Amino acid sequence: MSTRFIALLICSFMPASLALANVVEHVGWQQAFEKYDAVGTIVVLDQRGKYGSNQQKEWVYNLERASQRFSPASTFKIPHSLFALDAQLVKDEFQVFKWDGVKRSFAPHNQDQNLRSAMRNSAVWVYDIFAKQLGEQKARQYLTQINYGNADPRMDSQVAENSSYWIDGNLAISAFEQIEFLKALYRNQLPFTLDAQLLVKDIMITEAKTDWILRAKTGWQGKYGWWVGWIEWPTGPVFFALNIDTPNRLQDLYKRQAITREILKSIEALPAS
Protein backbone atom coordinates (compact mmCIF):
# COMPACT_ATOMS: atom_id res chain seq x y z
CA MET A 1 0.00 0.00 0.00
CA SER A 2 1.68 3.20 -1.18
CA THR A 3 1.05 6.20 1.06
CA ARG A 4 2.76 9.41 2.03
CA PHE A 5 2.07 11.63 5.02
CA ILE A 6 1.33 15.24 4.33
CA ALA A 7 0.87 18.22 6.61
CA LEU A 8 -2.21 20.06 5.42
CA LEU A 9 -3.13 23.72 5.94
CA ILE A 10 -6.79 24.57 6.17
CA CYS A 11 -7.95 25.77 2.78
CA SER A 12 -9.09 29.37 2.74
CA PHE A 13 -12.57 28.43 1.50
CA MET A 14 -13.19 25.74 4.10
CA PRO A 15 -14.47 26.22 7.66
CA ALA A 16 -11.66 26.55 10.17
CA SER A 17 -13.13 23.65 12.17
CA LEU A 18 -12.03 21.20 9.50
CA ALA A 19 -8.43 20.72 10.55
CA LEU A 20 -6.74 18.29 8.18
CA ALA A 21 -3.32 18.02 9.74
CA ASN A 22 -3.41 14.22 10.22
CA VAL A 23 -4.81 13.21 6.85
CA VAL A 24 -2.83 10.66 4.85
CA GLU A 25 -2.64 11.03 1.07
CA HIS A 26 -3.11 7.58 -0.42
CA VAL A 27 -1.53 7.84 -3.86
CA GLY A 28 -2.04 4.10 -4.44
CA TRP A 29 -5.77 4.66 -4.80
CA GLN A 30 -5.08 6.37 -8.10
CA GLN A 31 -5.08 2.88 -9.61
CA ALA A 32 -8.76 2.41 -8.83
CA PHE A 33 -9.65 5.68 -10.54
CA GLU A 34 -7.47 4.84 -13.55
CA LYS A 35 -9.02 1.37 -13.80
CA TYR A 36 -12.43 2.97 -14.35
CA ASP A 37 -11.08 5.91 -16.36
CA ALA A 38 -12.40 8.39 -13.82
CA VAL A 39 -11.25 11.75 -12.48
CA GLY A 40 -12.23 12.45 -8.91
CA THR A 41 -11.49 12.19 -5.23
CA ILE A 42 -12.29 10.07 -2.20
CA VAL A 43 -11.95 10.64 1.53
CA VAL A 44 -12.08 7.66 3.90
CA LEU A 45 -12.14 7.93 7.71
CA ASP A 46 -11.61 4.60 9.51
CA GLN A 47 -12.60 4.65 13.17
CA ARG A 48 -12.44 0.93 13.87
CA GLY A 49 -9.56 1.42 16.31
CA LYS A 50 -7.06 -0.67 14.35
CA TYR A 51 -4.16 1.75 14.60
CA GLY A 52 -2.74 1.45 18.09
CA SER A 53 -2.67 4.65 20.12
CA ASN A 54 -4.16 6.52 17.15
CA GLN A 55 -7.70 5.19 17.15
CA GLN A 56 -8.56 6.41 13.67
CA LYS A 57 -7.00 6.87 10.25
CA GLU A 58 -8.11 9.31 7.56
CA TRP A 59 -7.01 8.94 3.95
CA VAL A 60 -7.58 11.05 0.89
CA TYR A 61 -6.93 10.61 -2.80
CA ASN A 62 -6.68 13.93 -4.70
CA LEU A 63 -6.47 16.35 -1.80
CA GLU A 64 -7.11 19.45 -3.88
CA ARG A 65 -10.42 18.15 -5.21
CA ALA A 66 -11.47 16.78 -1.81
CA SER A 67 -11.20 20.33 -0.48
CA GLN A 68 -13.31 21.84 -3.29
CA ARG A 69 -17.02 22.33 -2.92
CA PHE A 70 -19.53 20.86 -5.37
CA SER A 71 -23.31 20.75 -5.44
CA PRO A 72 -24.33 17.89 -3.16
CA ALA A 73 -26.99 16.69 -5.62
CA SER A 74 -29.05 13.85 -4.13
CA THR A 75 -26.66 13.25 -1.23
CA PHE A 76 -28.52 16.28 0.14
CA LYS A 77 -31.55 14.04 0.66
CA ILE A 78 -29.86 12.94 3.90
CA PRO A 79 -29.99 16.34 5.66
CA HIS A 80 -33.08 17.40 3.71
CA SER A 81 -35.00 14.49 5.22
CA LEU A 82 -34.00 15.70 8.67
CA PHE A 83 -35.22 19.21 7.84
CA ALA A 84 -38.58 17.86 6.64
CA LEU A 85 -39.05 15.73 9.75
CA ASP A 86 -38.09 18.57 12.08
CA ALA A 87 -40.48 20.99 10.35
CA GLN A 88 -43.21 18.31 10.43
CA LEU A 89 -43.56 18.35 6.65
CA VAL A 90 -43.50 14.58 6.88
CA LYS A 91 -44.66 12.59 9.91
CA ASP A 92 -42.88 9.31 9.37
CA GLU A 93 -41.58 6.91 6.74
CA PHE A 94 -45.11 5.74 5.87
CA GLN A 95 -46.68 9.04 4.88
CA VAL A 96 -47.59 8.90 1.19
CA PHE A 97 -46.81 11.65 -1.31
CA LYS A 98 -49.12 11.35 -4.29
CA TRP A 99 -47.42 11.31 -7.67
CA ASP A 100 -48.10 14.54 -9.53
CA GLY A 101 -48.64 12.73 -12.83
CA VAL A 102 -45.59 14.26 -14.50
CA LYS A 103 -43.73 11.59 -16.48
CA ARG A 104 -40.03 11.62 -15.63
CA SER A 105 -37.18 9.76 -17.32
CA PHE A 106 -36.59 7.42 -14.37
CA ALA A 107 -39.63 5.13 -14.08
CA PRO A 108 -39.51 4.62 -10.27
CA HIS A 109 -40.16 8.37 -9.92
CA ASN A 110 -43.53 8.01 -11.66
CA GLN A 111 -45.49 6.65 -8.71
CA ASP A 112 -46.56 7.53 -5.20
CA GLN A 113 -43.66 7.82 -2.77
CA ASN A 114 -42.99 7.72 0.95
CA LEU A 115 -39.84 8.94 2.66
CA ARG A 116 -38.09 5.58 2.33
CA SER A 117 -38.86 5.14 -1.37
CA ALA A 118 -38.06 8.79 -2.10
CA MET A 119 -34.61 8.24 -0.60
CA ARG A 120 -34.10 4.89 -2.32
CA ASN A 121 -35.36 6.07 -5.72
CA SER A 122 -33.86 9.57 -5.39
CA ALA A 123 -37.26 11.06 -6.15
CA VAL A 124 -36.33 14.72 -6.50
CA TRP A 125 -39.94 15.86 -6.86
CA VAL A 126 -40.72 14.85 -3.27
CA TYR A 127 -37.83 16.95 -1.97
CA ASP A 128 -38.87 19.83 -4.21
CA ILE A 129 -42.12 19.82 -2.23
CA PHE A 130 -40.14 20.03 1.02
CA ALA A 131 -38.02 22.88 -0.36
CA LYS A 132 -41.07 24.89 -1.43
CA GLN A 133 -42.77 24.40 1.93
CA LEU A 134 -39.64 25.26 3.93
CA GLY A 135 -38.66 28.31 1.92
CA GLU A 136 -35.19 29.77 1.51
CA GLN A 137 -34.94 31.44 4.91
CA LYS A 138 -35.78 28.27 6.88
CA ALA A 139 -33.51 26.17 4.67
CA ARG A 140 -30.63 28.56 5.31
CA GLN A 141 -31.31 28.37 9.05
CA TYR A 142 -31.11 24.58 9.03
CA LEU A 143 -28.02 24.55 6.81
CA THR A 144 -26.26 26.98 9.13
CA GLN A 145 -27.22 24.98 12.20
CA ILE A 146 -25.56 21.84 10.86
CA ASN A 147 -22.62 23.71 9.26
CA TYR A 148 -23.37 22.15 5.88
CA GLY A 149 -20.92 23.30 3.21
CA ASN A 150 -21.47 26.94 2.26
CA ALA A 151 -25.03 26.82 3.70
CA ASP A 152 -26.34 28.77 0.69
CA PRO A 153 -29.74 27.62 -0.70
CA ARG A 154 -30.07 30.43 -3.24
CA MET A 155 -30.80 29.89 -6.91
CA ASP A 156 -29.13 31.89 -9.68
CA SER A 157 -31.69 33.98 -11.56
CA GLN A 158 -30.51 32.44 -14.83
CA VAL A 159 -31.29 28.88 -13.69
CA ALA A 160 -34.58 27.32 -14.74
CA GLU A 161 -37.42 28.03 -12.32
CA ASN A 162 -38.15 24.36 -11.64
CA SER A 163 -34.54 23.54 -10.72
CA SER A 164 -33.47 22.36 -7.26
CA TYR A 165 -30.99 24.44 -5.26
CA TRP A 166 -29.01 21.38 -4.15
CA ILE A 167 -28.44 20.38 -7.79
CA ASP A 168 -28.26 23.58 -9.86
CA GLY A 169 -28.18 26.26 -7.18
CA ASN A 170 -25.49 27.79 -4.98
CA LEU A 171 -25.40 25.09 -2.31
CA ALA A 172 -22.02 23.34 -2.31
CA ILE A 173 -20.05 21.01 -0.06
CA SER A 174 -16.63 19.33 -0.16
CA ALA A 175 -15.82 15.67 0.35
CA PHE A 176 -14.13 16.52 3.66
CA GLU A 177 -17.24 18.39 4.78
CA GLN A 178 -19.44 15.46 3.77
CA ILE A 179 -17.42 13.29 6.17
CA GLU A 180 -17.89 15.79 9.01
CA PHE A 181 -21.65 15.85 8.47
CA LEU A 182 -21.88 12.05 8.33
CA LYS A 183 -19.87 11.72 11.54
CA ALA A 184 -22.32 13.97 13.37
CA LEU A 185 -25.30 11.99 12.06
CA TYR A 186 -23.70 8.67 12.98
CA ARG A 187 -23.21 9.94 16.55
CA ASN A 188 -26.74 11.42 16.74
CA GLN A 189 -25.14 14.82 17.37
CA LEU A 190 -27.15 16.90 14.90
CA PRO A 191 -29.69 19.45 16.24
CA PHE A 192 -32.67 17.18 15.58
CA THR A 193 -34.57 14.66 17.65
CA LEU A 194 -33.01 11.27 18.21
CA ASP A 195 -36.00 9.62 16.52
CA ALA A 196 -35.50 11.72 13.37
CA GLN A 197 -31.80 10.91 13.15
CA LEU A 198 -32.42 7.19 13.72
CA LEU A 199 -35.12 7.16 11.03
CA VAL A 200 -32.92 8.86 8.44
CA LYS A 201 -30.09 6.45 9.18
CA ASP A 202 -32.53 3.57 8.77
CA ILE A 203 -33.72 4.69 5.33
CA MET A 204 -30.08 5.10 4.27
CA ILE A 205 -29.39 1.35 4.61
CA THR A 206 -28.04 0.06 1.29
CA GLU A 207 -26.74 -3.36 2.31
CA ALA A 208 -26.39 -5.35 5.52
CA LYS A 209 -24.84 -8.60 6.70
CA THR A 210 -24.60 -10.22 10.12
CA ASP A 211 -21.65 -8.10 11.28
CA TRP A 212 -21.81 -4.91 9.18
CA ILE A 213 -24.27 -2.37 7.78
CA LEU A 214 -23.70 -0.06 4.82
CA ARG A 215 -25.60 3.25 4.95
CA ALA A 216 -25.08 5.47 1.92
CA LYS A 217 -26.55 7.81 -0.68
CA THR A 218 -25.63 8.49 -4.29
CA GLY A 219 -25.84 11.87 -5.97
CA TRP A 220 -25.57 13.10 -9.54
CA GLN A 221 -25.46 16.70 -10.69
CA GLY A 222 -24.99 15.82 -14.36
CA LYS A 223 -21.35 16.81 -14.65
CA TYR A 224 -20.23 14.92 -11.55
CA GLY A 225 -21.48 12.32 -9.12
CA TRP A 226 -21.21 11.40 -5.44
CA TRP A 227 -21.38 8.34 -3.23
CA VAL A 228 -21.21 9.08 0.50
CA GLY A 229 -21.94 7.12 3.65
CA TRP A 230 -20.39 4.73 6.12
CA ILE A 231 -20.02 1.06 7.01
CA GLU A 232 -20.80 0.11 10.60
CA TRP A 233 -18.70 -2.62 12.17
CA PRO A 234 -18.80 -3.86 15.79
CA THR A 235 -15.43 -2.12 16.29
CA GLY A 236 -16.52 1.21 14.77
CA PRO A 237 -17.52 2.97 11.54
CA VAL A 238 -15.68 3.64 8.29
CA PHE A 239 -16.89 6.83 6.60
CA PHE A 240 -16.40 7.60 2.91
CA ALA A 241 -17.15 10.39 0.43
CA LEU A 242 -16.38 9.95 -3.28
CA ASN A 243 -16.81 12.56 -5.99
CA ILE A 244 -16.07 11.93 -9.69
CA ASP A 245 -16.60 13.65 -13.04
CA THR A 246 -19.25 12.04 -15.24
CA PRO A 247 -18.48 13.19 -18.81
CA ASN A 248 -20.34 10.17 -20.22
CA ARG A 249 -23.32 10.93 -17.99
CA LEU A 250 -25.42 7.80 -17.28
CA GLN A 251 -22.68 5.49 -18.52
CA ASP A 252 -20.37 6.76 -15.77
CA LEU A 253 -22.74 6.41 -12.83
CA TYR A 254 -21.79 2.82 -11.94
CA LYS A 255 -18.22 4.02 -11.36
CA ARG A 256 -19.22 5.83 -8.17
CA GLN A 257 -19.86 2.61 -6.30
CA ALA A 258 -17.36 0.49 -8.24
CA ILE A 259 -14.38 2.69 -7.31
CA THR A 260 -15.51 3.18 -3.73
CA ARG A 261 -16.16 -0.50 -3.10
CA GLU A 262 -12.77 -1.45 -4.53
CA ILE A 263 -11.03 1.02 -2.22
CA LEU A 264 -13.05 -0.01 0.83
CA LYS A 265 -12.25 -3.67 0.17
CA SER A 266 -8.55 -2.82 0.00
CA ILE A 267 -8.67 -1.72 3.66
CA GLU A 268 -11.08 -4.52 4.63
CA ALA A 269 -13.89 -2.06 5.30
CA LEU A 270 -16.02 -4.23 3.03
CA PRO A 271 -15.61 -7.99 2.53
CA ALA A 272 -13.58 -9.01 -0.50
CA SER A 273 -16.51 -11.03 -1.88
Coordinates of N, CA, C and O in Angstrom, one line a residue, residues 29 43-48 51 55-60 179-180 183 187 229-231 236-241 264 267:
W29 N -4.4 4.7 -4.4 CA -5.8 4.7 -4.8 C -6.0 5.2 -6.2 O -7.1 5.1 -6.8
V43 N -12.4 10.5 0.2 CA -12.0 10.6 1.5 C -12.5 9.5 2.3 O -13.7 9.2 2.2
V44 N -11.7 8.8 3.1 CA -12.1 7.7 3.9 C -11.6 7.9 5.3 O -10.4 8.2 5.5
L45 N -12.5 7.8 6.3 CA -12.1 7.9 7.7 C -12.5 6.6 8.4 O -13.6 6.2 8.5
D46 N -11.5 5.9 8.9 CA -11.6 4.6 9.5 C -11.5 4.8 11.0 O -10.4 5.1 11.5
Q47 N -12.6 4.5 11.7 CA -12.6 4.7 13.2 C -12.8 3.3 13.9 O -13.4 3.2 15.0
R48 N -12.3 2.3 13.3 CA -12.4 0.9 13.9 C -11.4 0.6 15.0 O -11.4 -0.4 15.5
Y51 N -5.4 1.1 14.8 CA -4.2 1.7 14.6 C -3.4 2.1 15.9 O -2.8 3.2 16.0
Q55 N -6.5 6.0 17.3 CA -7.7 5.2 17.1 C -8.4 5.4 15.8 O -9.5 4.8 15.6
Q56 N -7.9 6.2 15.0 CA -8.6 6.4 13.7 C -7.5 6.7 12.6 O -6.4 7.1 12.9
K57 N -7.9 6.5 11.4 CA -7.0 6.9 10.2 C -7.9 7.5 9.2 O -8.9 7.0 8.8
E58 N -7.4 8.6 8.6 CA -8.1 9.3 7.6 C -7.2 9.4 6.3 O -6.1 9.9 6.4
W59 N -7.7 8.9 5.2 CA -7.0 8.9 3.9 C -7.7 9.8 2.9 O -9.0 10.0 3.0
V60 N -7.0 10.3 2.0 CA -7.6 11.0 0.9 C -6.8 10.7 -0.4 O -5.6 10.6 -0.4
I179 N -17.8 14.2 5.1 CA -17.4 13.3 6.2 C -17.8 13.9 7.5 O -18.3 13.2 8.4
E180 N -17.6 15.2 7.7 CA -17.9 15.8 9.0 C -19.4 15.7 9.3 O -19.8 15.4 10.4
K183 N -20.3 12.1 10.2 CA -19.9 11.7 11.5 C -20.9 12.2 12.6 O -21.2 11.5 13.5
R187 N -23.3 9.8 15.1 CA -23.2 9.9 16.5 C -24.5 10.6 17.1 O -24.5 10.8 18.3
G229 N -21.3 7.9 2.6 CA -21.9 7.1 3.7 C -20.9 6.5 4.6 O -19.8 7.1 4.8
W230 N -21.3 5.4 5.2 CA -20.4 4.7 6.1 C -20.8 3.3 6.3 O -21.9 2.9 6.0
I231 N -19.8 2.5 6.7 CA -20.0 1.1 7.0 C -19.9 0.9 8.5 O -18.8 1.3 9.1
G236 N -16.4 -0.2 15.1 CA -16.5 1.2 14.8 C -16.9 1.4 13.3 O -16.9 0.5 12.5
P237 N -17.1 2.7 12.9 CA -17.5 3.0 11.5 C -16.3 3.3 10.6 O -15.3 3.7 11.1
V238 N -16.6 3.2 9.3 CA -15.7 3.6 8.3 C -16.5 4.6 7.4 O -17.4 4.1 6.7
F239 N -16.2 5.8 7.4 CA -16.9 6.8 6.6 C -16.2 7.0 5.2 O -15.0 6.9 5.1
F240 N -17.0 7.4 4.2 CA -16.4 7.6 2.9 C -17.2 8.7 2.2 O -18.4 8.9 2.4
A241 N -16.5 9.4 1.3 CA -17.1 10.4 0.4 C -16.4 10.4 -0.9 O -15.2 10.8 -0.9
L264 N -12.6 0.5 -0.5 CA -13.0 0.0 0.8 C -12.6 -1.5 1.1 O -12.3 -1.8 2.2
I267 N -9.0 -1.9 2.2 CA -8.7 -1.7 3.7 C -9.6 -2.6 4.5 O -9.7 -2.4 5.7

